[in-house]
Amino acid sequence: MVNWTAEEKQLIASVWGKVSVEQCGAEALARLLIVYPWTQRFFASFGNLSSPTAIIGNPMVRAHGKKVLTSFGEAIKNLDNIKKCFAQLSKLHCEKLHVDPENFRLLGDILIVVLAANCGKEFSPACQAAWQKMVRVVAHALAHEYH
Amino acid sequence: MLTAEDKKLIQQTWGKLGGAEEEVGAEALWRMFHSYPPTKTYFPHFDLSQGSDQIRSHGKKVVAALGNAIKNLDNLSQALSELSNLHAYNLRVDPPRFSLQFLSQCLQVALATRLGKEYTPEVHSAVDKFMSAVASVLAEKYR
């Protein structure tokens, strides 16, 4: 059981309230594929990933980014039960998608940079700390059912 | 590997800080202590409260070293040689490839909050690669 202070919950919710899930999701996934190009190995069927411009404009990347961040939103609604919330997704990532959990950490960090760029100064150190904890917990939950 | 384009983007980005480098350094450290409490174990001798003089002055040192590295992107090994020795033999901070990712993340967040949209995916990638290269050089002499 993860312990969230009232302040952490408030900081997470307040940033989330300002986020366009579609926009930030698309941006985070695109940046993952750009900054860590080896992650493209999981998206061979996504078509043109040949340049940052191609990746950013790729409709499959945008759609999938939105899907991923929507999932994140579920975690935020279920902060006290993230492991259970992500049990199925965890099995999926292990058994069907074969994704090394290290990639969850990479995406989490990238998401935080995207949030920082979008929120500017409002993304205070306390905000960042709450969100770093959030992405760590999500990554852990996604890795939990691996075998 | 840092491409010519990466190097250009890094230098441009650093240039945009226009004198705020020291502030960025102190902020990056403060963020790191906040988000990754174990990093504080290397500073038991510091006043780690917000705005402390020691954090400001250490942030200034870190940023000066990075600034120097940025002026010498074609020869990072040499530019960082002293620091590499210091980290390996004196400081013995957990090999930079593990710890530096925390500082790198916090530096990037500090940059992103200031630059907003200008912290493009290409800039993000270049800075991430740069910090990774710095970490490699700093870890070179560990064993």
PDB file of C-alpha atoms in Angstrom:
ATOM      1  CA  MET A   1       0.000   0.000   0.000  1.00  0.00           C
ATOM      2  CA  VAL A   2       1.439   3.317  -1.038  1.00  0.00           C
ATOM      3  CA  ASN A   3       1.024   6.224   1.332  1.00  0.00           C
ATOM      4  CA  TRP A   4      -0.040   9.447  -0.313  1.00  0.00           C
ATOM      5  CA  THR A   5      -0.130  12.591   1.755  1.00  0.00           C
ATOM      6  CA  ALA A   6      -3.001  14.996   1.238  1.00  0.00           C
ATOM      7  CA  GLU A   7      -0.531  17.438  -0.254  1.00  0.00           C
ATOM      8  CA  GLU A   8       0.744  14.898  -2.794  1.00  0.00           C
ATOM      9  CA  LYS A   9      -2.792  14.021  -3.866  1.00  0.00           C
ATOM     10  CA  GLN A  10      -3.597  17.691  -4.254  1.00  0.00           C
ATOM     11  CA  LEU A  11      -0.464  18.406  -6.289  1.00  0.00           C
ATOM     12  CA  ILE A  12      -1.104  15.443  -8.572  1.00  0.00           C
ATOM     13  CA  ALA A  13      -4.751  16.366  -9.086  1.00  0.00           C
ATOM     14  CA  SER A  14      -4.042  20.027  -9.721  1.00  0.00           C
ATOM     15  CA  VAL A  15      -1.518  19.318 -12.474  1.00  0.00           C
ATOM     16  CA  TRP A  16      -3.787  16.655 -13.952  1.00  0.00           C
ATOM     17  CA  GLY A  17      -6.663  19.117 -14.046  1.00  0.00           C
ATOM     18  CA  LYS A  18      -4.662  21.348 -16.373  1.00  0.00           C
ATOM     19  CA  VAL A  19      -3.545  18.576 -18.715  1.00  0.00           C
ATOM     20  CA  SER A  20      -4.947  17.802 -22.140  1.00  0.00           C
ATOM     21  CA  VAL A  21      -4.708  14.025 -22.013  1.00  0.00           C
ATOM     22  CA  GLU A  22      -4.709  13.813 -25.781  1.00  0.00           C
ATOM     23  CA  GLN A  23      -2.005  16.429 -26.275  1.00  0.00           C
ATOM     24  CA  CYS A  24       0.296  15.412 -23.442  1.00  0.00           C
ATOM     25  CA  GLY A  25      -0.129  11.725 -24.142  1.00  0.00           C
ATOM     26  CA  ALA A  26       0.799  12.185 -27.787  1.00  0.00           C
ATOM     27  CA  GLU A  27       3.749  14.361 -26.862  1.00  0.00           C
ATOM     28  CA  ALA A  28       5.061  12.013 -24.195  1.00  0.00           C
ATOM     29  CA  LEU A  29       4.941   8.954 -26.427  1.00  0.00           C
ATOM     30  CA  ALA A  30       6.485  10.833 -29.349  1.00  0.00           C
ATOM     31  CA  ARG A  31       9.320  12.040 -27.127  1.00  0.00           C
ATOM     32  CA  LEU A  32       9.919   8.507 -25.842  1.00  0.00           C
ATOM     33  CA  LEU A  33      10.406   7.340 -29.428  1.00  0.00           C
ATOM     34  CA  ILE A  34      12.607  10.341 -30.244  1.00  0.00           C
ATOM     35  CA  VAL A  35      14.769  10.603 -27.136  1.00  0.00           C
ATOM     36  CA  TYR A  36      15.155   6.827 -26.729  1.00  0.00           C
ATOM     37  CA  PRO A  37      14.941   5.582 -30.328  1.00  0.00           C
ATOM     38  CA  TRP A  38      15.401   1.940 -29.354  1.00  0.00           C
ATOM     39  CA  THR A  39      11.882   2.023 -27.908  1.00  0.00           C
ATOM     40  CA  GLN A  40      10.648   2.108 -31.504  1.00  0.00           C
ATOM     41  CA  ARG A  41      11.158  -1.650 -31.444  1.00  0.00           C
ATOM     42  CA  PHE A  42       7.730  -1.957 -29.846  1.00  0.00           C
ATOM     43  CA  PHE A  43       6.021   0.043 -32.547  1.00  0.00           C
ATOM     44  CA  ALA A  44       7.134  -1.568 -35.783  1.00  0.00           C
ATOM     45  CA  SER A  45       3.552  -1.581 -37.058  1.00  0.00           C
ATOM     46  CA  PHE A  46       3.111   2.157 -36.534  1.00  0.00           C
ATOM     47  CA  GLY A  47       4.380   3.195 -39.948  1.00  0.00           C
ATOM     48  CA  ASN A  48       6.671   6.157 -40.487  1.00  0.00           C
ATOM     49  CA  LEU A  49       8.938   6.765 -37.482  1.00  0.00           C
ATOM     50  CA  SER A  50      11.881   7.921 -39.541  1.00  0.00           C
ATOM     51  CA  SER A  51      12.354  11.393 -38.039  1.00  0.00           C
ATOM     52  CA  PRO A  52      11.171  13.515 -35.102  1.00  0.00           C
ATOM     53  CA  THR A  53       8.769  15.313 -37.455  1.00  0.00           C
ATOM     54  CA  ALA A  54       7.396  12.015 -38.749  1.00  0.00           C
ATOM     55  CA  ILE A  55       6.986  10.664 -35.234  1.00  0.00           C
ATOM     56  CA  ILE A  56       5.258  13.777 -33.906  1.00  0.00           C
ATOM     57  CA  GLY A  57       2.868  13.821 -36.846  1.00  0.00           C
ATOM     58  CA  ASN A  58       2.203  10.085 -36.861  1.00  0.00           C
ATOM     59  CA  PRO A  59      -1.508   9.524 -36.146  1.00  0.00           C
ATOM     60  CA  MET A  60      -0.935   6.089 -34.624  1.00  0.00           C
ATOM     61  CA  VAL A  61       1.588   7.549 -32.199  1.00  0.00           C
ATOM     62  CA  ARG A  62      -0.845  10.294 -31.236  1.00  0.00           C
ATOM     63  CA  ALA A  63      -3.700   7.856 -30.739  1.00  0.00           C
ATOM     64  CA  HIS A  64      -1.624   5.458 -28.709  1.00  0.00           C
ATOM     65  CA  GLY A  65      -0.194   8.270 -26.610  1.00  0.00           C
ATOM     66  CA  LYS A  66      -3.715   9.325 -25.741  1.00  0.00           C
ATOM     67  CA  LYS A  67      -4.571   5.747 -24.778  1.00  0.00           C
ATOM     68  CA  VAL A  68      -1.545   5.452 -22.526  1.00  0.00           C
ATOM     69  CA  LEU A  69      -2.196   8.716 -20.737  1.00  0.00           C
ATOM     70  CA  THR A  70      -5.888   7.906 -20.334  1.00  0.00           C
ATOM     71  CA  SER A  71      -4.757   4.812 -18.460  1.00  0.00           C
ATOM     72  CA  PHE A  72      -2.638   7.012 -16.259  1.00  0.00           C
ATOM     73  CA  GLY A  73      -5.782   8.936 -15.457  1.00  0.00           C
ATOM     74  CA  GLU A  74      -7.279   5.735 -14.097  1.00  0.00           C
ATOM     75  CA  ALA A  75      -4.337   5.394 -11.747  1.00  0.00           C
ATOM     76  CA  ILE A  76      -4.908   8.938 -10.522  1.00  0.00           C
ATOM     77  CA  LYS A  77      -8.527   8.075  -9.747  1.00  0.00           C
ATOM     78  CA  ASN A  78      -7.343   4.993  -7.882  1.00  0.00           C
ATOM     79  CA  LEU A  79      -4.282   6.190  -6.040  1.00  0.00           C
ATOM     80  CA  ASP A  80      -4.948   3.874  -3.150  1.00  0.00           C
ATOM     81  CA  ASN A  81      -5.200   0.817  -5.340  1.00  0.00           C
ATOM     82  CA  ILE A  82      -2.873   1.215  -8.291  1.00  0.00           C
ATOM     83  CA  LYS A  83      -1.505  -2.349  -8.278  1.00  0.00           C
ATOM     84  CA  LYS A  84      -4.968  -3.807  -8.596  1.00  0.00           C
ATOM     85  CA  CYS A  85      -5.971  -1.201 -11.149  1.00  0.00           C
ATOM     86  CA  PHE A  86      -3.036  -2.146 -13.405  1.00  0.00           C
ATOM     87  CA  ALA A  87      -2.933  -5.914 -12.853  1.00  0.00           C
ATOM     88  CA  GLN A  88      -4.422  -6.716 -16.241  1.00  0.00           C
ATOM     89  CA  LEU A  89      -2.286  -4.174 -18.070  1.00  0.00           C
ATOM     90  CA  SER A  90       0.751  -5.568 -16.341  1.00  0.00           C
ATOM     91  CA  LYS A  91       0.003  -9.084 -17.563  1.00  0.00           C
ATOM     92  CA  LEU A  92      -0.588  -7.705 -21.042  1.00  0.00           C
ATOM     93  CA  HIS A  93       2.751  -5.889 -21.133  1.00  0.00           C
ATOM     94  CA  CYS A  94       4.524  -9.032 -19.982  1.00  0.00           C
ATOM     95  CA  GLU A  95       2.758 -11.814 -21.835  1.00  0.00           C
ATOM     96  CA  LYS A  96       1.672 -10.203 -25.077  1.00  0.00           C
ATOM     97  CA  LEU A  97       3.718  -7.058 -25.573  1.00  0.00           C
ATOM     98  CA  HIS A  98       7.006  -8.274 -24.068  1.00  0.00           C
ATOM     99  CA  VAL A  99       8.028  -4.841 -22.856  1.00  0.00           C
ATOM    100  CA  ASP A 100      11.039  -4.537 -20.560  1.00  0.00           C
ATOM    101  CA  PRO A 101       9.741  -2.646 -17.476  1.00  0.00           C
ATOM    102  CA  GLU A 102      12.713  -0.293 -17.687  1.00  0.00           C
ATOM    103  CA  ASN A 103      10.735   1.400 -20.462  1.00  0.00           C
ATOM    104  CA  PHE A 104       7.981   2.360 -18.006  1.00  0.00           C
ATOM    105  CA  ARG A 105      10.553   4.342 -16.030  1.00  0.00           C
ATOM    106  CA  LEU A 106      11.735   6.083 -19.188  1.00  0.00           C
ATOM    107  CA  LEU A 107       8.203   7.038 -20.204  1.00  0.00           C
ATOM    108  CA  GLY A 108       7.421   8.267 -16.696  1.00  0.00           C
ATOM    109  CA  ASP A 109      10.407  10.609 -16.691  1.00  0.00           C
ATOM    110  CA  ILE A 110       9.539  11.883 -20.146  1.00  0.00           C
ATOM    111  CA  LEU A 111       5.948  12.536 -19.100  1.00  0.00           C
ATOM    112  CA  ILE A 112       7.265  14.667 -16.267  1.00  0.00           C
ATOM    113  CA  VAL A 113       9.385  16.760 -18.619  1.00  0.00           C
ATOM    114  CA  VAL A 114       6.299  17.254 -20.835  1.00  0.00           C
ATOM    115  CA  LEU A 115       4.248  18.337 -17.815  1.00  0.00           C
ATOM    116  CA  ALA A 116       7.034  20.699 -16.793  1.00  0.00           C
ATOM    117  CA  ALA A 117       7.172  22.291 -20.242  1.00  0.00           C
ATOM    118  CA  ASN A 118       3.396  22.694 -20.219  1.00  0.00           C
ATOM    119  CA  CYS A 119       3.004  24.017 -16.684  1.00  0.00           C
ATOM    120  CA  GLY A 120       6.075  26.223 -16.467  1.00  0.00           C
ATOM    121  CA  LYS A 121       6.933  27.618 -13.056  1.00  0.00           C
ATOM    122  CA  GLU A 122       3.803  26.063 -11.563  1.00  0.00           C
ATOM    123  CA  PHE A 123       5.529  22.719 -11.846  1.00  0.00           C
ATOM    124  CA  SER A 124       7.254  23.351  -8.546  1.00  0.00           C
ATOM    125  CA  PRO A 125       9.809  21.058  -6.927  1.00  0.00           C
ATOM    126  CA  ALA A 126       7.039  19.749  -4.653  1.00  0.00           C
ATOM    127  CA  CYS A 127       4.898  19.059  -7.703  1.00  0.00           C
ATOM    128  CA  GLN A 128       7.729  17.242  -9.390  1.00  0.00           C
ATOM    129  CA  ALA A 129       8.409  15.143  -6.297  1.00  0.00           C
ATOM    130  CA  ALA A 130       4.757  14.048  -6.103  1.00  0.00           C
ATOM    131  CA  TRP A 131       4.739  13.185  -9.786  1.00  0.00           C
ATOM    132  CA  GLN A 132       8.095  11.357  -9.686  1.00  0.00           C
ATOM    133  CA  LYS A 133       6.557   9.240  -6.932  1.00  0.00           C
ATOM    134  CA  MET A 134       3.429   8.760  -9.039  1.00  0.00           C
ATOM    135  CA  VAL A 135       5.302   7.540 -12.116  1.00  0.00           C
ATOM    136  CA  ARG A 136       7.475   5.293  -9.977  1.00  0.00           C
ATOM    137  CA  VAL A 137       4.402   3.697  -8.424  1.00  0.00           C
ATOM    138  CA  VAL A 138       2.745   3.266 -11.829  1.00  0.00           C
ATOM    139  CA  ALA A 139       5.896   1.704 -13.294  1.00  0.00           C
ATOM    140  CA  HIS A 140       6.117  -0.635 -10.322  1.00  0.00           C
ATOM    141  CA  ALA A 141       2.466  -1.643 -10.678  1.00  0.00           C
ATOM    142  CA  LEU A 142       2.919  -2.304 -14.389  1.00  0.00           C
ATOM    143  CA  ALA A 143       5.888  -4.534 -13.645  1.00  0.00           C
ATOM    144  CA  HIS A 144       4.197  -6.312 -10.764  1.00  0.00           C
ATOM    145  CA  GLU A 145       2.604  -9.200 -12.673  1.00  0.00           C
ATOM    146  CA  TYR A 146       5.706 -10.002 -14.691  1.00  0.00           C
ATOM    147  CA  HIS A 147       6.899 -13.578 -14.561  1.00  0.00           C
TER     148      HIS A 147
ATOM    149  CA  MET B   1      26.690   9.937 -29.904  1.00  0.00           C
ATOM    150  CA  LEU B   2      26.300  13.691 -30.094  1.00  0.00           C
ATOM    151  CA  THR B   3      25.641  14.799 -33.645  1.00  0.00           C
ATOM    152  CA  ALA B   4      26.585  18.235 -34.959  1.00  0.00           C
ATOM    153  CA  GLU B   5      22.920  19.180 -34.698  1.00  0.00           C
ATOM    154  CA  ASP B   6      22.777  18.005 -31.071  1.00  0.00           C
ATOM    155  CA  LYS B   7      25.811  20.124 -30.214  1.00  0.00           C
ATOM    156  CA  LYS B   8      24.246  23.168 -31.835  1.00  0.00           C
ATOM    157  CA  LEU B   9      20.979  22.675 -29.957  1.00  0.00           C
ATOM    158  CA  ILE B  10      22.773  22.220 -26.652  1.00  0.00           C
ATOM    159  CA  GLN B  11      24.795  25.378 -27.080  1.00  0.00           C
ATOM    160  CA  GLN B  12      21.740  27.339 -28.200  1.00  0.00           C
ATOM    161  CA  THR B  13      19.678  26.107 -25.281  1.00  0.00           C
ATOM    162  CA  TRP B  14      22.375  26.983 -22.780  1.00  0.00           C
ATOM    163  CA  GLY B  15      22.637  30.383 -24.431  1.00  0.00           C
ATOM    164  CA  LYS B  16      18.921  30.988 -23.836  1.00  0.00           C
ATOM    165  CA  LEU B  17      19.423  30.886 -20.088  1.00  0.00           C
ATOM    166  CA  GLY B  18      20.871  34.387 -20.313  1.00  0.00           C
ATOM    167  CA  GLY B  19      22.552  34.645 -16.946  1.00  0.00           C
ATOM    168  CA  ALA B  20      20.075  32.433 -15.095  1.00  0.00           C
ATOM    169  CA  GLU B  21      22.440  29.470 -15.176  1.00  0.00           C
ATOM    170  CA  GLU B  22      23.254  29.625 -11.476  1.00  0.00           C
ATOM    171  CA  GLU B  23      19.608  29.773 -10.543  1.00  0.00           C
ATOM    172  CA  VAL B  24      18.967  26.774 -12.762  1.00  0.00           C
ATOM    173  CA  GLY B  25      21.801  24.876 -11.077  1.00  0.00           C
ATOM    174  CA  ALA B  26      20.522  25.553  -7.579  1.00  0.00           C
ATOM    175  CA  GLU B  27      16.987  24.688  -8.648  1.00  0.00           C
ATOM    176  CA  ALA B  28      18.077  21.423 -10.258  1.00  0.00           C
ATOM    177  CA  LEU B  29      19.832  20.397  -7.046  1.00  0.00           C
ATOM    178  CA  TRP B  30      16.887  21.380  -4.887  1.00  0.00           C
ATOM    179  CA  ARG B  31      14.516  19.401  -7.132  1.00  0.00           C
ATOM    180  CA  MET B  32      16.842  16.435  -6.955  1.00  0.00           C
ATOM    181  CA  PHE B  33      16.940  16.447  -3.147  1.00  0.00           C
ATOM    182  CA  HIS B  34      13.153  16.729  -3.066  1.00  0.00           C
ATOM    183  CA  SER B  35      12.346  14.046  -5.655  1.00  0.00           C
ATOM    184  CA  TYR B  36      15.155  11.651  -4.804  1.00  0.00           C
ATOM    185  CA  PRO B  37      15.823  11.891  -1.075  1.00  0.00           C
ATOM    186  CA  PRO B  38      18.614   9.272  -1.140  1.00  0.00           C
ATOM    187  CA  THR B  39      20.757  11.776  -3.037  1.00  0.00           C
ATOM    188  CA  LYS B  40      20.904  13.829   0.159  1.00  0.00           C
ATOM    189  CA  THR B  41      23.108  11.158   1.701  1.00  0.00           C
ATOM    190  CA  TYR B  42      26.045  12.663  -0.164  1.00  0.00           C
ATOM    191  CA  PHE B  43      25.564  16.039   1.513  1.00  0.00           C
ATOM    192  CA  PRO B  44      25.348  15.429   5.261  1.00  0.00           C
ATOM    193  CA  HIS B  45      27.624  18.434   5.697  1.00  0.00           C
ATOM    194  CA  PHE B  46      25.275  20.791   3.890  1.00  0.00           C
ATOM    195  CA  ASP B  47      22.406  22.921   5.042  1.00  0.00           C
ATOM    196  CA  LEU B  48      19.783  21.420   2.758  1.00  0.00           C
ATOM    197  CA  SER B  49      16.979  23.833   3.562  1.00  0.00           C
ATOM    198  CA  GLN B  50      15.358  25.734   0.724  1.00  0.00           C
ATOM    199  CA  GLY B  51      17.443  28.604  -0.563  1.00  0.00           C
ATOM    200  CA  SER B  52      20.474  27.601   1.460  1.00  0.00           C
ATOM    201  CA  ASP B  53      23.735  29.274   0.519  1.00  0.00           C
ATOM    202  CA  GLN B  54      25.423  25.916   0.198  1.00  0.00           C
ATOM    203  CA  ILE B  55      22.890  24.668  -2.329  1.00  0.00           C
ATOM    204  CA  ARG B  56      23.233  27.900  -4.305  1.00  0.00           C
ATOM    205  CA  SER B  57      26.975  27.742  -4.319  1.00  0.00           C
ATOM    206  CA  HIS B  58      27.098  24.072  -5.186  1.00  0.00           C
ATOM    207  CA  GLY B  59      24.547  24.574  -7.932  1.00  0.00           C
ATOM    208  CA  LYS B  60      26.813  27.296  -9.272  1.00  0.00           C
ATOM    209  CA  LYS B  61      29.775  24.892  -9.340  1.00  0.00           C
ATOM    210  CA  VAL B  62      27.795  22.187 -11.101  1.00  0.00           C
ATOM    211  CA  VAL B  63      26.515  24.594 -13.703  1.00  0.00           C
ATOM    212  CA  ALA B  64      29.963  26.076 -14.303  1.00  0.00           C
ATOM    213  CA  ALA B  65      31.277  22.565 -14.958  1.00  0.00           C
ATOM    214  CA  LEU B  66      28.420  21.841 -17.352  1.00  0.00           C
ATOM    215  CA  GLY B  67      28.967  25.188 -19.057  1.00  0.00           C
ATOM    216  CA  ASN B  68      32.602  24.301 -19.545  1.00  0.00           C
ATOM    217  CA  ALA B  69      31.667  20.909 -20.923  1.00  0.00           C
ATOM    218  CA  ILE B  70      29.276  22.609 -23.342  1.00  0.00           C
ATOM    219  CA  LYS B  71      32.110  24.790 -24.627  1.00  0.00           C
ATOM    220  CA  ASN B  72      34.149  21.643 -25.225  1.00  0.00           C
ATOM    221  CA  LEU B  73      31.642  19.217 -26.670  1.00  0.00           C
ATOM    222  CA  ASP B  74      34.252  17.828 -29.044  1.00  0.00           C
ATOM    223  CA  ASN B  75      36.470  16.841 -26.172  1.00  0.00           C
ATOM    224  CA  LEU B  76      34.350  16.006 -23.158  1.00  0.00           C
ATOM    225  CA  SER B  77      36.857  13.518 -21.784  1.00  0.00           C
ATOM    226  CA  GLN B  78      39.513  16.157 -21.479  1.00  0.00           C
ATOM    227  CA  ALA B  79      37.227  18.968 -20.343  1.00  0.00           C
ATOM    228  CA  LEU B  80      35.842  16.823 -17.536  1.00  0.00           C
ATOM    229  CA  SER B  81      39.062  15.016 -16.671  1.00  0.00           C
ATOM    230  CA  GLU B  82      39.584  16.731 -13.299  1.00  0.00           C
ATOM    231  CA  LEU B  83      35.974  16.170 -12.307  1.00  0.00           C
ATOM    232  CA  SER B  84      36.234  12.599 -13.442  1.00  0.00           C
ATOM    233  CA  ASN B  85      39.156  12.060 -11.046  1.00  0.00           C
ATOM    234  CA  LEU B  86      37.342  13.836  -8.258  1.00  0.00           C
ATOM    235  CA  HIS B  87      34.232  11.695  -8.595  1.00  0.00           C
ATOM    236  CA  ALA B  88      36.146   8.453  -8.925  1.00  0.00           C
ATOM    237  CA  TYR B  89      38.687   8.840  -6.172  1.00  0.00           C
ATOM    238  CA  ASN B  90      37.326  11.386  -3.699  1.00  0.00           C
ATOM    239  CA  LEU B  91      33.604  11.748  -3.902  1.00  0.00           C
ATOM    240  CA  ARG B  92      32.847   8.184  -4.958  1.00  0.00           C
ATOM    241  CA  VAL B  93      29.252   9.079  -5.608  1.00  0.00           C
ATOM    242  CA  ASP B  94      27.356   6.013  -6.801  1.00  0.00           C
ATOM    243  CA  PRO B  95      28.623   5.610 -10.363  1.00  0.00           C
ATOM    244  CA  PRO B  96      27.287   8.537 -12.267  1.00  0.00           C
ATOM    245  CA  ARG B  97      25.374   6.451 -14.671  1.00  0.00           C
ATOM    246  CA  PHE B  98      22.964   5.753 -11.844  1.00  0.00           C
ATOM    247  CA  SER B  99      23.003   8.998  -9.911  1.00  0.00           C
ATOM    248  CA  LEU B 100      23.417  11.391 -12.739  1.00  0.00           C
ATOM    249  CA  GLN B 101      20.128  10.323 -14.221  1.00  0.00           C
ATOM    250  CA  PHE B 102      18.462  11.968 -11.216  1.00  0.00           C
ATOM    251  CA  LEU B 103      20.374  15.201 -11.674  1.00  0.00           C
ATOM    252  CA  SER B 104      19.805  14.997 -15.427  1.00  0.00           C
ATOM    253  CA  GLN B 105      16.058  14.575 -14.952  1.00  0.00           C
ATOM    254  CA  CYS B 106      15.892  17.512 -12.547  1.00  0.00           C
ATOM    255  CA  LEU B 107      18.033  19.732 -14.740  1.00  0.00           C
ATOM    256  CA  GLN B 108      15.758  18.941 -17.663  1.00  0.00           C
ATOM    257  CA  VAL B 109      12.656  19.744 -15.638  1.00  0.00           C
ATOM    258  CA  ALA B 110      14.229  23.044 -14.548  1.00  0.00           C
ATOM    259  CA  LEU B 111      15.018  23.846 -18.190  1.00  0.00           C
ATOM    260  CA  ALA B 112      11.574  22.744 -19.404  1.00  0.00           C
ATOM    261  CA  THR B 113       9.719  24.898 -16.880  1.00  0.00           C
ATOM    262  CA  ARG B 114      11.682  27.900 -18.126  1.00  0.00           C
ATOM    263  CA  LEU B 115      11.670  27.186 -21.846  1.00  0.00           C
ATOM    264  CA  GLY B 116       8.180  25.712 -22.256  1.00  0.00           C
ATOM    265  CA  LYS B 117       7.493  25.000 -25.912  1.00  0.00           C
ATOM    266  CA  GLU B 118      11.109  25.826 -26.762  1.00  0.00           C
ATOM    267  CA  TYR B 119      12.108  22.660 -24.960  1.00  0.00           C
ATOM    268  CA  THR B 120      11.271  20.748 -28.107  1.00  0.00           C
ATOM    269  CA  PRO B 121      11.648  16.979 -28.525  1.00  0.00           C
ATOM    270  CA  GLU B 122      14.897  17.619 -30.431  1.00  0.00           C
ATOM    271  CA  VAL B 123      16.306  19.793 -27.651  1.00  0.00           C
ATOM    272  CA  HIS B 124      15.111  17.269 -25.048  1.00  0.00           C
ATOM    273  CA  SER B 125      16.909  14.510 -26.902  1.00  0.00           C
ATOM    274  CA  ALA B 126      20.136  16.510 -27.293  1.00  0.00           C
ATOM    275  CA  VAL B 127      20.260  17.510 -23.619  1.00  0.00           C
ATOM    276  CA  ASP B 128      19.492  13.962 -22.491  1.00  0.00           C
ATOM    277  CA  LYS B 129      22.296  12.621 -24.682  1.00  0.00           C
ATOM    278  CA  PHE B 130      24.666  15.300 -23.412  1.00  0.00           C
ATOM    279  CA  MET B 131      23.999  14.480 -19.742  1.00  0.00           C
ATOM    280  CA  SER B 132      24.417  10.806 -20.566  1.00  0.00           C
ATOM    281  CA  ALA B 133      27.792  11.547 -22.169  1.00  0.00           C
ATOM    282  CA  VAL B 134      28.844  13.601 -19.130  1.00  0.00           C
ATOM    283  CA  ALA B 135      27.860  10.723 -16.842  1.00  0.00           C
ATOM    284  CA  SER B 136      29.929   8.288 -18.907  1.00  0.00           C
ATOM    285  CA  VAL B 137      33.002  10.477 -18.708  1.00  0.00           C
ATOM    286  CA  LEU B 138      32.598  10.995 -14.966  1.00  0.00           C
ATOM    287  CA  ALA B 139      32.309   7.245 -14.464  1.00  0.00           C
ATOM    288  CA  GLU B 140      35.313   6.363 -16.612  1.00  0.00           C
ATOM    289  CA  LYS B 141      37.848   6.049 -13.822  1.00  0.00           C
ATOM    290  CA  TYR B 142      35.702   4.367 -11.212  1.00  0.00           C
ATOM    291  CA  ARG B 143      37.396   1.071 -11.743  1.00  0.00           C
TER     292      ARG B 143
END
